[in-house]
């Protein structure tokens, strides 16, 4: 007895896997954003310490003093730099033996780098943008992955080569932490691109763990390194022309510090290296104690970010909006990509607009503009406008998440706040630059209402760690700007209540507190909102509510909801539902949302995702159709092909021809032996259940099998009485049965639970299928669904994704656990049309645990996975 209790108390394998996966996933989600946040805080602190003698006014004076010729030269060099960046893509396409028009390649490269340079995380951002573009130009996923890898390698190889060569040629200033390690560091950095080039002479693939890598030939490899180095050289040249004459540094000396600062900024994972890059640059030129040098350097750094980051971002934004406007007039090649990308695109621009309002509220207005306002505006209007502009800035940061979730309420609120924010920007300091930015975004957003179709609450969704850190980072930078801009003003309690046209510090403090209050109120409202996480089995009333949707849905597999073993999630209007169950942290839906209303079905996907986020679960959409894949891509899911579904077109089905000889012979023989089909309506099934139970138990015992669940029905009387039943009789003896899934639209017929008596004649299941298909055709059904063949259609080619190769291996050699090939061959003899089925899963390292959970869910436990 004691041993039995110990066994019962021992943790199950799948629970242990789920727990480990949960902790790793939480650590992964939290660690990255918190690390970036920590690096940003550290950089802001360092920048404040290094620039403690510098005032905001001094930085602004240097910016105003930069000549137009220098500014024009910086813009020209930036244009050349982005032209060189396009060579990454052109040579990358050449390396995978693909060719596209050079104008299109240049456009794709410019947009991807404009966004990745400004946002940071270049591999993820530019890779994602490239994927969206190139997939519309006929490139496969594998080819795009190789192209992105080529561009990323070129990016880093060029940076390492330029850094290594520069450090070998130019001594670092004494006192820098790296000055004593200059030569060893330079040799290590230069060795990496050198090995890449020389490795091309070895024509045998290199074995790197599980991968075999064939390095490019020396000339293409050298070209790859040189393009990357030229890209970084031009970036340094842009900033060098903006630096003050008092720097007294050669370009080589400047380049050495610039590339080191860029490497540190990239490693920090702070978007754009903000704060980190500036701190290293100040330290590199020993400007920490020299205000006459620190202020011009900070001014040059600010101008560099405007010219090299902000201006290309604005240009890319205009190109995207122009392409979208063209796509609204005509169905162009680009329209599908922009339609899916624009909500996230607008969310990013709204986040930037909110940051602009907060930063503007944290700095003092231009004196000459304040003098104009003093003559035309009451002080109260100025104070209220300044305060409300910062509050609107915080609200825009929050609404950006709502736009990404495609919320209708976020769309209207953002549109109104952009217009009102533009008005307040003019009233608080004639800031026509930021008013123009807000107005342009409002004009671009206005015709895009159709993209924001969700009627869900703004408080219902969960803010990811990334979004929380982004909002806190923007607010933290605004607070830092307040302290930096007004550090010469001595703090006192009376400062909060001082009102005058020239009291900028008081206005900035009040605006900062107003923005913080707006953010805290939203967070409090989200926290106290009741969470509706319903996971109870469906009641009879809910099953009755779902029944009309099931019967009118195009897929007969929706009848699996009648099993009652899955939770049902309805949309607000009851026009659609989805069925799901949980295993560990995996929340798994069975099939696509059920319903004819496309908006309701799409909303259910979002609602389910948000419900999983609130519960800390992994959303998984199992066995979904190709026609609905855009719904899952839209919410950021990854797709895995899990098999193919066999559907017989009934109008073409017959037993004629040589290929059907065996089936024809089986049906004729069993018909002569007296076998016949009877269809029993659902309300007449209950009296038959005792006899059906005997057949089911005998079948399970003969097959040494156990009941499955979730994606297949089991012998449950409550389930079986809800569907019609197909019976095979021989005289008065019942030999086999199957419950039927029949749609009222006559689109599709199918069956689920099939059982036959072991003593029945050979070929009885063939007879059942043939008779049912003929019956369905006579009653006007278009398709007969034979169900899915798991892992069918997966390829094991070297270029195929790892999951496909693993699935193909299991399909070919996994007969010990499941008759994969036999099942496909059996269904194939009815000449079906095979259609792929997918599983939509979140990205990351949780995939093995998710797959284990799904297998356990279908098999009724982890032990059922290894049994037939």
Short mmCIF file of N, CA, C and O in Angstrom, two decimals, residues 528-640:
data_model
loop_
_atom_site.label_atom_id
_atom_site.label_comp_id
_atom_site.label_asym_id
_atom_site.label_seq_id
_atom_site.Cartn_x
_atom_site.Cartn_y
_atom_site.Cartn_z
N UNK A 528 -7.51 45.43 -12.00
CA UNK A 528 -8.74 45.16 -11.26
C UNK A 528 -9.84 44.63 -12.14
O UNK A 528 -10.89 44.22 -11.65
N UNK A 529 -9.64 44.60 -13.47
CA UNK A 529 -10.65 44.05 -14.37
C UNK A 529 -10.76 42.55 -14.12
O UNK A 529 -9.76 41.83 -14.12
N UNK A 530 -11.95 42.03 -13.87
CA UNK A 530 -12.10 40.60 -13.60
C UNK A 530 -11.65 39.76 -14.79
O UNK A 530 -11.96 40.06 -15.93
N UNK A 531 -10.90 38.69 -14.52
CA UNK A 531 -10.43 37.80 -15.55
C UNK A 531 -11.42 36.66 -15.74
O UNK A 531 -11.77 35.96 -14.80
N UNK A 532 -11.85 36.48 -16.96
CA UNK A 532 -12.84 35.44 -17.26
C UNK A 532 -12.13 34.26 -17.91
O UNK A 532 -12.06 34.13 -19.12
N UNK A 533 -11.55 33.43 -17.07
CA UNK A 533 -10.85 32.26 -17.55
C UNK A 533 -11.71 31.03 -17.26
O UNK A 533 -11.57 30.37 -16.25
N UNK A 534 -12.60 30.73 -18.15
CA UNK A 534 -13.54 29.64 -17.94
C UNK A 534 -12.99 28.38 -18.56
O UNK A 534 -12.68 28.32 -19.74
N UNK A 535 -12.84 27.33 -17.75
CA UNK A 535 -12.29 26.08 -18.25
C UNK A 535 -13.15 24.89 -17.83
O UNK A 535 -12.68 23.77 -17.72
N UNK A 536 -14.43 25.13 -17.59
CA UNK A 536 -15.33 24.04 -17.20
C UNK A 536 -15.84 23.32 -18.45
O UNK A 536 -15.93 23.91 -19.52
N UNK A 537 -16.15 22.02 -18.34
CA UNK A 537 -16.72 21.30 -19.49
C UNK A 537 -18.01 21.96 -19.94
O UNK A 537 -18.72 22.59 -19.14
N UNK A 538 -18.35 21.86 -21.20
CA UNK A 538 -19.55 22.54 -21.69
C UNK A 538 -20.82 21.92 -21.12
O UNK A 538 -20.92 20.69 -20.94
N UNK A 539 -21.78 22.76 -20.83
CA UNK A 539 -23.08 22.28 -20.35
C UNK A 539 -23.94 21.87 -21.54
O UNK A 539 -23.60 22.13 -22.70
N UNK A 540 -25.07 21.23 -21.24
CA UNK A 540 -25.98 20.83 -22.30
C UNK A 540 -26.49 22.05 -23.07
O UNK A 540 -26.67 22.00 -24.29
N UNK A 541 -26.72 23.14 -22.33
CA UNK A 541 -27.19 24.36 -22.99
C UNK A 541 -26.16 24.89 -23.97
O UNK A 541 -26.50 25.35 -25.08
N UNK A 542 -24.88 24.83 -23.61
CA UNK A 542 -23.84 25.30 -24.51
C UNK A 542 -23.70 24.39 -25.73
O UNK A 542 -23.47 24.87 -26.84
N UNK A 543 -23.84 23.10 -25.53
CA UNK A 543 -23.77 22.18 -26.68
C UNK A 543 -24.94 22.43 -27.63
O UNK A 543 -24.77 22.37 -28.85
N UNK A 544 -26.11 22.72 -27.07
CA UNK A 544 -27.26 23.05 -27.91
C UNK A 544 -27.03 24.37 -28.65
O UNK A 544 -27.44 24.54 -29.80
N UNK A 545 -26.36 25.29 -27.98
CA UNK A 545 -26.04 26.57 -28.61
C UNK A 545 -25.05 26.38 -29.76
O UNK A 545 -25.11 27.09 -30.77
N UNK A 546 -24.14 25.43 -29.59
CA UNK A 546 -23.13 25.19 -30.61
C UNK A 546 -23.65 24.37 -31.78
O UNK A 546 -23.10 24.43 -32.88
N UNK A 547 -24.72 23.58 -31.56
CA UNK A 547 -25.18 22.63 -32.57
C UNK A 547 -25.53 23.28 -33.92
O UNK A 547 -25.11 22.78 -34.97
N UNK A 548 -26.25 24.41 -33.96
CA UNK A 548 -26.53 25.03 -35.27
C UNK A 548 -25.26 25.48 -35.99
O UNK A 548 -25.17 25.37 -37.22
N UNK A 549 -24.28 25.98 -35.24
CA UNK A 549 -23.02 26.39 -35.86
C UNK A 549 -22.29 25.19 -36.42
O UNK A 549 -21.67 25.26 -37.50
N UNK A 550 -22.34 24.07 -35.71
CA UNK A 550 -21.67 22.85 -36.16
C UNK A 550 -22.29 22.34 -37.45
O UNK A 550 -21.60 22.01 -38.43
N UNK A 551 -23.60 22.27 -37.48
CA UNK A 551 -24.28 21.70 -38.63
C UNK A 551 -24.16 22.56 -39.89
O UNK A 551 -24.27 22.05 -41.00
N UNK A 552 -23.94 23.86 -39.71
CA UNK A 552 -23.86 24.76 -40.87
C UNK A 552 -22.41 25.09 -41.26
O UNK A 552 -22.19 25.86 -42.19
N UNK A 553 -21.46 24.49 -40.55
CA UNK A 553 -20.06 24.74 -40.86
C UNK A 553 -19.64 23.86 -42.03
O UNK A 553 -20.17 22.78 -42.24
N UNK A 554 -18.66 24.35 -42.80
CA UNK A 554 -18.27 23.61 -44.01
C UNK A 554 -17.54 22.32 -43.70
O UNK A 554 -17.52 21.41 -44.52
N UNK A 555 -16.90 22.22 -42.53
CA UNK A 555 -16.16 21.02 -42.16
C UNK A 555 -16.96 20.17 -41.18
O UNK A 555 -17.38 20.66 -40.12
N UNK A 556 -17.15 18.90 -41.53
CA UNK A 556 -17.91 18.01 -40.65
C UNK A 556 -17.16 17.70 -39.36
O UNK A 556 -17.78 17.27 -38.38
N UNK A 557 -15.84 17.91 -39.34
CA UNK A 557 -15.06 17.61 -38.14
C UNK A 557 -15.46 18.48 -36.95
O UNK A 557 -15.08 18.19 -35.81
N UNK A 558 -16.22 19.55 -37.19
CA UNK A 558 -16.69 20.39 -36.09
C UNK A 558 -17.58 19.62 -35.13
O UNK A 558 -17.76 20.03 -33.97
N UNK A 559 -18.15 18.47 -35.58
CA UNK A 559 -19.00 17.65 -34.70
C UNK A 559 -18.24 17.10 -33.51
O UNK A 559 -18.87 16.62 -32.55
N UNK A 560 -16.90 17.15 -33.53
CA UNK A 560 -16.13 16.67 -32.38
C UNK A 560 -16.42 17.47 -31.12
O UNK A 560 -16.15 17.00 -30.01
N UNK A 561 -16.97 18.66 -31.28
CA UNK A 561 -17.35 19.45 -30.10
C UNK A 561 -18.42 18.74 -29.28
O UNK A 561 -18.55 18.97 -28.07
N UNK A 562 -19.23 17.89 -29.93
CA UNK A 562 -20.32 17.20 -29.24
C UNK A 562 -19.83 16.15 -28.28
O UNK A 562 -20.61 15.60 -27.50
N UNK A 563 -18.52 15.82 -28.34
CA UNK A 563 -17.96 14.88 -27.37
C UNK A 563 -18.13 15.38 -25.94
O UNK A 563 -18.24 14.59 -25.00
N UNK A 564 -18.10 16.69 -25.77
CA UNK A 564 -18.25 17.26 -24.43
C UNK A 564 -16.99 17.20 -23.59
O UNK A 564 -17.01 17.56 -22.42
N UNK A 565 -15.87 16.74 -24.19
CA UNK A 565 -14.61 16.66 -23.43
C UNK A 565 -13.74 17.88 -23.64
O UNK A 565 -12.65 17.98 -23.07
N UNK A 566 -14.19 18.82 -24.45
CA UNK A 566 -13.41 20.01 -24.74
C UNK A 566 -14.19 21.25 -24.30
O UNK A 566 -15.42 21.28 -24.39
N UNK A 567 -13.47 22.24 -23.83
CA UNK A 567 -14.08 23.50 -23.43
C UNK A 567 -14.48 24.28 -24.68
O UNK A 567 -13.80 24.20 -25.71
N UNK A 568 -15.56 25.02 -24.59
CA UNK A 568 -16.04 25.82 -25.72
C UNK A 568 -15.86 27.30 -25.40
O UNK A 568 -16.23 27.75 -24.31
N UNK A 569 -15.33 28.02 -26.35
CA UNK A 569 -15.16 29.47 -26.23
C UNK A 569 -15.94 30.13 -27.35
O UNK A 569 -15.60 29.97 -28.52
N UNK A 570 -17.01 30.86 -27.00
CA UNK A 570 -17.85 31.55 -27.97
C UNK A 570 -17.41 33.00 -28.12
O UNK A 570 -16.84 33.59 -27.18
N UNK A 571 -17.68 33.57 -29.26
CA UNK A 571 -17.46 35.01 -29.39
C UNK A 571 -18.61 35.75 -28.71
O UNK A 571 -19.59 35.14 -28.27
N UNK A 572 -18.48 37.06 -28.62
CA UNK A 572 -19.45 37.85 -27.84
C UNK A 572 -20.87 37.72 -28.37
O UNK A 572 -21.83 37.74 -27.58
N UNK A 573 -21.03 37.56 -29.68
CA UNK A 573 -22.36 37.50 -30.28
C UNK A 573 -22.84 36.07 -30.52
O UNK A 573 -23.93 35.88 -31.08
N UNK A 574 -22.04 35.08 -30.15
CA UNK A 574 -22.44 33.70 -30.35
C UNK A 574 -22.47 33.26 -31.80
O UNK A 574 -23.15 32.29 -32.14
N UNK A 575 -21.71 33.94 -32.67
CA UNK A 575 -21.71 33.59 -34.08
C UNK A 575 -20.64 32.55 -34.44
O UNK A 575 -20.61 32.06 -35.56
N UNK A 576 -19.76 32.25 -33.50
CA UNK A 576 -18.71 31.27 -33.74
C UNK A 576 -18.19 30.78 -32.40
O UNK A 576 -18.40 31.40 -31.36
N UNK A 577 -17.52 29.65 -32.43
CA UNK A 577 -16.89 29.12 -31.22
C UNK A 577 -15.67 28.32 -31.64
O UNK A 577 -15.50 27.93 -32.79
N UNK A 578 -14.80 28.09 -30.66
CA UNK A 578 -13.73 27.13 -30.87
C UNK A 578 -13.69 26.19 -29.67
O UNK A 578 -14.11 26.55 -28.57
N UNK A 579 -13.22 24.99 -29.90
CA UNK A 579 -13.13 23.97 -28.85
C UNK A 579 -11.67 23.76 -28.51
O UNK A 579 -10.81 23.77 -29.39
N UNK A 580 -11.38 23.59 -27.23
CA UNK A 580 -9.99 23.44 -26.81
C UNK A 580 -9.91 22.63 -25.52
O UNK A 580 -10.90 22.46 -24.80
N UNK A 581 -8.74 22.12 -25.25
CA UNK A 581 -8.45 21.43 -24.00
C UNK A 581 -7.03 21.81 -23.59
O UNK A 581 -6.27 22.37 -24.40
N UNK A 582 -6.67 21.51 -22.37
CA UNK A 582 -5.36 21.87 -21.86
C UNK A 582 -4.60 20.63 -21.42
O UNK A 582 -5.18 19.67 -20.92
N UNK A 583 -3.30 20.68 -21.61
CA UNK A 583 -2.39 19.65 -21.13
C UNK A 583 -1.10 20.34 -20.75
O UNK A 583 -0.41 20.91 -21.60
N UNK A 584 -0.76 20.31 -19.46
CA UNK A 584 0.38 21.09 -19.00
C UNK A 584 0.10 22.56 -19.22
O UNK A 584 -0.96 23.09 -18.88
N UNK A 585 1.05 23.24 -19.85
CA UNK A 585 0.85 24.66 -20.19
C UNK A 585 0.29 24.85 -21.58
O UNK A 585 0.09 25.98 -22.01
N UNK A 586 0.05 23.78 -22.31
CA UNK A 586 -0.42 23.88 -23.69
C UNK A 586 -1.95 23.95 -23.71
O UNK A 586 -2.62 23.07 -23.17
N UNK A 587 -2.46 25.00 -24.34
CA UNK A 587 -3.90 25.16 -24.56
C UNK A 587 -4.14 24.87 -26.04
O UNK A 587 -3.73 25.65 -26.90
N UNK A 588 -4.75 23.74 -26.32
CA UNK A 588 -4.80 23.21 -27.68
C UNK A 588 -6.23 23.27 -28.21
O UNK A 588 -7.14 22.69 -27.61
N UNK A 589 -6.41 23.95 -29.33
CA UNK A 589 -7.72 23.95 -29.99
C UNK A 589 -7.79 22.77 -30.95
O UNK A 589 -6.78 22.35 -31.52
N UNK A 590 -8.99 22.27 -31.15
CA UNK A 590 -9.21 21.22 -32.14
C UNK A 590 -9.78 21.86 -33.39
O UNK A 590 -10.96 22.24 -33.43
N UNK A 591 -8.93 22.01 -34.40
CA UNK A 591 -9.39 22.59 -35.65
C UNK A 591 -9.51 24.10 -35.60
O UNK A 591 -9.13 24.77 -34.63
N UNK A 592 -10.06 24.63 -36.67
CA UNK A 592 -10.28 26.07 -36.79
C UNK A 592 -11.53 26.50 -36.02
O UNK A 592 -12.36 25.66 -35.67
N UNK A 593 -11.67 27.79 -35.73
CA UNK A 593 -12.93 28.27 -35.14
C UNK A 593 -14.11 27.88 -36.01
O UNK A 593 -14.04 27.93 -37.24
N UNK A 594 -15.21 27.51 -35.38
CA UNK A 594 -16.39 27.00 -36.07
C UNK A 594 -17.41 28.13 -36.21
O UNK A 594 -17.79 28.75 -35.21
N UNK A 595 -17.85 28.39 -37.42
CA UNK A 595 -18.83 29.44 -37.67
C UNK A 595 -18.67 29.97 -39.07
O UNK A 595 -17.61 29.83 -39.69
N UNK A 596 -19.71 30.60 -39.58
CA UNK A 596 -19.66 31.15 -40.93
C UNK A 596 -19.24 32.61 -40.96
O UNK A 596 -18.86 33.13 -42.00
N UNK A 597 -19.33 33.30 -39.82
CA UNK A 597 -18.96 34.71 -39.75
C UNK A 597 -17.44 34.82 -39.62
O UNK A 597 -16.86 34.47 -38.60
N UNK A 598 -16.77 35.34 -40.67
CA UNK A 598 -15.32 35.40 -40.69
C UNK A 598 -14.76 36.33 -39.63
O UNK A 598 -13.73 36.06 -39.02
N UNK A 599 -15.44 37.46 -39.40
CA UNK A 599 -14.96 38.39 -38.38
C UNK A 599 -15.03 37.76 -37.00
O UNK A 599 -14.12 37.93 -36.18
N UNK A 600 -16.11 37.03 -36.72
CA UNK A 600 -16.24 36.38 -35.43
C UNK A 600 -15.18 35.29 -35.25
O UNK A 600 -14.61 35.14 -34.16
N UNK A 601 -14.88 34.55 -36.29
CA UNK A 601 -13.86 33.50 -36.21
C UNK A 601 -12.49 34.12 -35.96
O UNK A 601 -11.70 33.61 -35.16
N UNK A 602 -12.20 35.20 -36.67
CA UNK A 602 -10.90 35.86 -36.49
C UNK A 602 -10.78 36.44 -35.08
O UNK A 602 -9.71 36.36 -34.45
N UNK A 603 -11.86 36.99 -34.57
CA UNK A 603 -11.84 37.55 -33.22
C UNK A 603 -11.59 36.46 -32.18
O UNK A 603 -10.91 36.68 -31.16
N UNK A 604 -12.12 35.26 -32.44
CA UNK A 604 -11.92 34.15 -31.49
C UNK A 604 -10.45 33.77 -31.39
O UNK A 604 -9.98 33.40 -30.30
N UNK A 605 -9.73 33.83 -32.50
CA UNK A 605 -8.30 33.52 -32.44
C UNK A 605 -7.59 34.50 -31.52
O UNK A 605 -6.77 34.12 -30.67
N UNK A 606 -7.90 35.78 -31.67
CA UNK A 606 -7.30 36.80 -30.80
C UNK A 606 -7.71 36.58 -29.35
O UNK A 606 -6.88 36.66 -28.44
N UNK A 607 -9.00 36.32 -29.11
CA UNK A 607 -9.48 36.14 -27.74
C UNK A 607 -8.81 34.94 -27.08
O UNK A 607 -8.44 34.98 -25.90
N UNK A 608 -8.66 33.86 -27.85
CA UNK A 608 -8.02 32.68 -27.29
C UNK A 608 -6.55 32.97 -26.96
O UNK A 608 -6.05 32.53 -25.92
N UNK A 609 -5.86 33.69 -27.84
CA UNK A 609 -4.47 34.05 -27.58
C UNK A 609 -4.36 34.86 -26.29
O UNK A 609 -3.48 34.61 -25.45
N UNK A 610 -5.26 35.83 -26.12
CA UNK A 610 -5.20 36.68 -24.93
C UNK A 610 -5.56 35.90 -23.67
O UNK A 610 -4.98 36.13 -22.60
N UNK A 611 -6.48 34.96 -23.79
CA UNK A 611 -6.84 34.13 -22.64
C UNK A 611 -5.64 33.28 -22.22
O UNK A 611 -5.37 33.12 -21.02
N UNK A 612 -4.92 32.75 -23.18
CA UNK A 612 -3.73 31.96 -22.87
C UNK A 612 -2.66 32.83 -22.22
O UNK A 612 -1.98 32.39 -21.28
N UNK A 613 -2.50 34.05 -22.72
CA UNK A 613 -1.50 34.96 -22.15
C UNK A 613 -1.82 35.26 -20.69
O UNK A 613 -0.93 35.27 -19.83
N UNK A 614 -3.10 35.51 -20.38
CA UNK A 614 -3.48 35.80 -19.00
C UNK A 614 -3.24 34.62 -18.09
O UNK A 614 -2.90 34.78 -16.91
N UNK A 615 -3.40 33.42 -18.62
CA UNK A 615 -3.22 32.22 -17.81
C UNK A 615 -1.79 31.71 -17.85
O UNK A 615 -1.47 30.72 -17.19
N UNK A 616 -0.92 32.36 -18.62
CA UNK A 616 0.46 31.90 -18.74
C UNK A 616 0.61 30.64 -19.55
O UNK A 616 1.55 29.87 -19.34
N UNK A 617 -0.33 30.38 -20.47
CA UNK A 617 -0.29 29.15 -21.26
C UNK A 617 0.26 29.38 -22.66
O UNK A 617 0.44 30.51 -23.10
N UNK A 618 0.54 28.26 -23.34
CA UNK A 618 0.99 28.31 -24.73
C UNK A 618 -0.19 28.04 -25.64
O UNK A 618 -0.77 26.94 -25.60
N UNK A 619 -0.58 28.96 -26.50
CA UNK A 619 -1.69 28.70 -27.43
C UNK A 619 -1.23 27.78 -28.57
O UNK A 619 -0.17 27.99 -29.16
N UNK A 620 -2.03 26.78 -28.87
CA UNK A 620 -1.73 25.83 -29.95
C UNK A 620 -3.01 25.60 -30.74
O UNK A 620 -4.05 25.28 -30.14
N UNK A 621 -2.94 25.75 -32.04
CA UNK A 621 -4.09 25.49 -32.91
C UNK A 621 -3.78 24.23 -33.72
O UNK A 621 -2.93 24.24 -34.60
N UNK A 622 -4.49 23.16 -33.40
CA UNK A 622 -4.17 21.84 -33.95
C UNK A 622 -5.08 21.49 -35.11
O UNK A 622 -6.29 21.69 -35.04
N UNK A 623 -4.49 20.98 -36.17
CA UNK A 623 -5.19 20.47 -37.35
C UNK A 623 -6.01 21.57 -38.03
O UNK A 623 -7.22 21.45 -38.21
N UNK A 624 -5.33 22.66 -38.41
CA UNK A 624 -6.01 23.78 -39.04
C UNK A 624 -5.82 23.70 -40.56
O UNK A 624 -4.89 23.08 -41.06
N UNK A 625 -6.73 24.35 -41.28
CA UNK A 625 -6.79 24.25 -42.75
C UNK A 625 -5.95 25.34 -43.41
O UNK A 625 -5.75 26.41 -42.85
N UNK A 626 -5.50 25.09 -44.64
CA UNK A 626 -4.73 26.10 -45.37
C UNK A 626 -5.49 27.40 -45.59
O UNK A 626 -4.89 28.48 -45.59
N UNK A 627 -6.81 27.32 -45.76
CA UNK A 627 -7.59 28.53 -46.05
C UNK A 627 -7.57 29.52 -44.90
O UNK A 627 -7.82 30.71 -45.10
N UNK A 628 -7.29 29.06 -43.68
CA UNK A 628 -7.35 29.93 -42.50
C UNK A 628 -5.98 30.25 -41.92
O UNK A 628 -5.89 30.79 -40.82
N UNK A 629 -4.92 29.92 -42.63
CA UNK A 629 -3.58 30.11 -42.07
C UNK A 629 -3.28 31.58 -41.79
O UNK A 629 -2.51 31.90 -40.88
N UNK A 630 -3.87 32.50 -42.56
CA UNK A 630 -3.58 33.92 -42.34
C UNK A 630 -4.02 34.37 -40.96
O UNK A 630 -3.44 35.29 -40.39
N UNK A 631 -5.05 33.73 -40.39
CA UNK A 631 -5.51 34.11 -39.05
C UNK A 631 -4.44 33.84 -38.00
O UNK A 631 -4.30 34.59 -37.03
N UNK A 632 -3.67 32.78 -38.19
CA UNK A 632 -2.65 32.41 -37.22
C UNK A 632 -1.34 33.14 -37.47
O UNK A 632 -0.63 33.51 -36.52
N UNK A 633 -1.02 33.38 -38.73
CA UNK A 633 0.16 34.20 -39.03
C UNK A 633 -0.03 35.62 -38.53
O UNK A 633 0.92 36.28 -38.10
N UNK A 634 -1.26 36.09 -38.57
CA UNK A 634 -1.58 37.45 -38.16
C UNK A 634 -1.27 37.69 -36.69
O UNK A 634 -0.89 38.79 -36.29
N UNK A 635 -1.43 36.66 -35.86
CA UNK A 635 -1.17 36.81 -34.43
C UNK A 635 0.23 36.34 -34.05
O UNK A 635 0.55 36.20 -32.87
N UNK A 636 1.07 36.08 -35.06
CA UNK A 636 2.47 35.78 -34.79
C UNK A 636 2.79 34.33 -34.53
O UNK A 636 3.84 34.03 -33.96
N UNK A 637 1.93 33.40 -34.94
CA UNK A 637 2.18 31.99 -34.72
C UNK A 637 3.07 31.42 -35.82
O UNK A 637 3.10 31.93 -36.94
N UNK A 638 3.75 30.33 -35.50
CA UNK A 638 4.52 29.58 -36.49
C UNK A 638 3.71 28.37 -36.93
O UNK A 638 2.89 27.84 -36.16
N UNK A 639 3.93 27.91 -38.15
CA UNK A 639 3.13 26.82 -38.72
C UNK A 639 3.99 25.58 -38.93
O UNK A 639 5.10 25.65 -39.45
N UNK A 640 3.45 24.43 -38.50
CA UNK A 640 4.08 23.14 -38.74
C UNK A 640 3.08 22.27 -39.49
O UNK A 640 1.94 22.13 -39.07
#
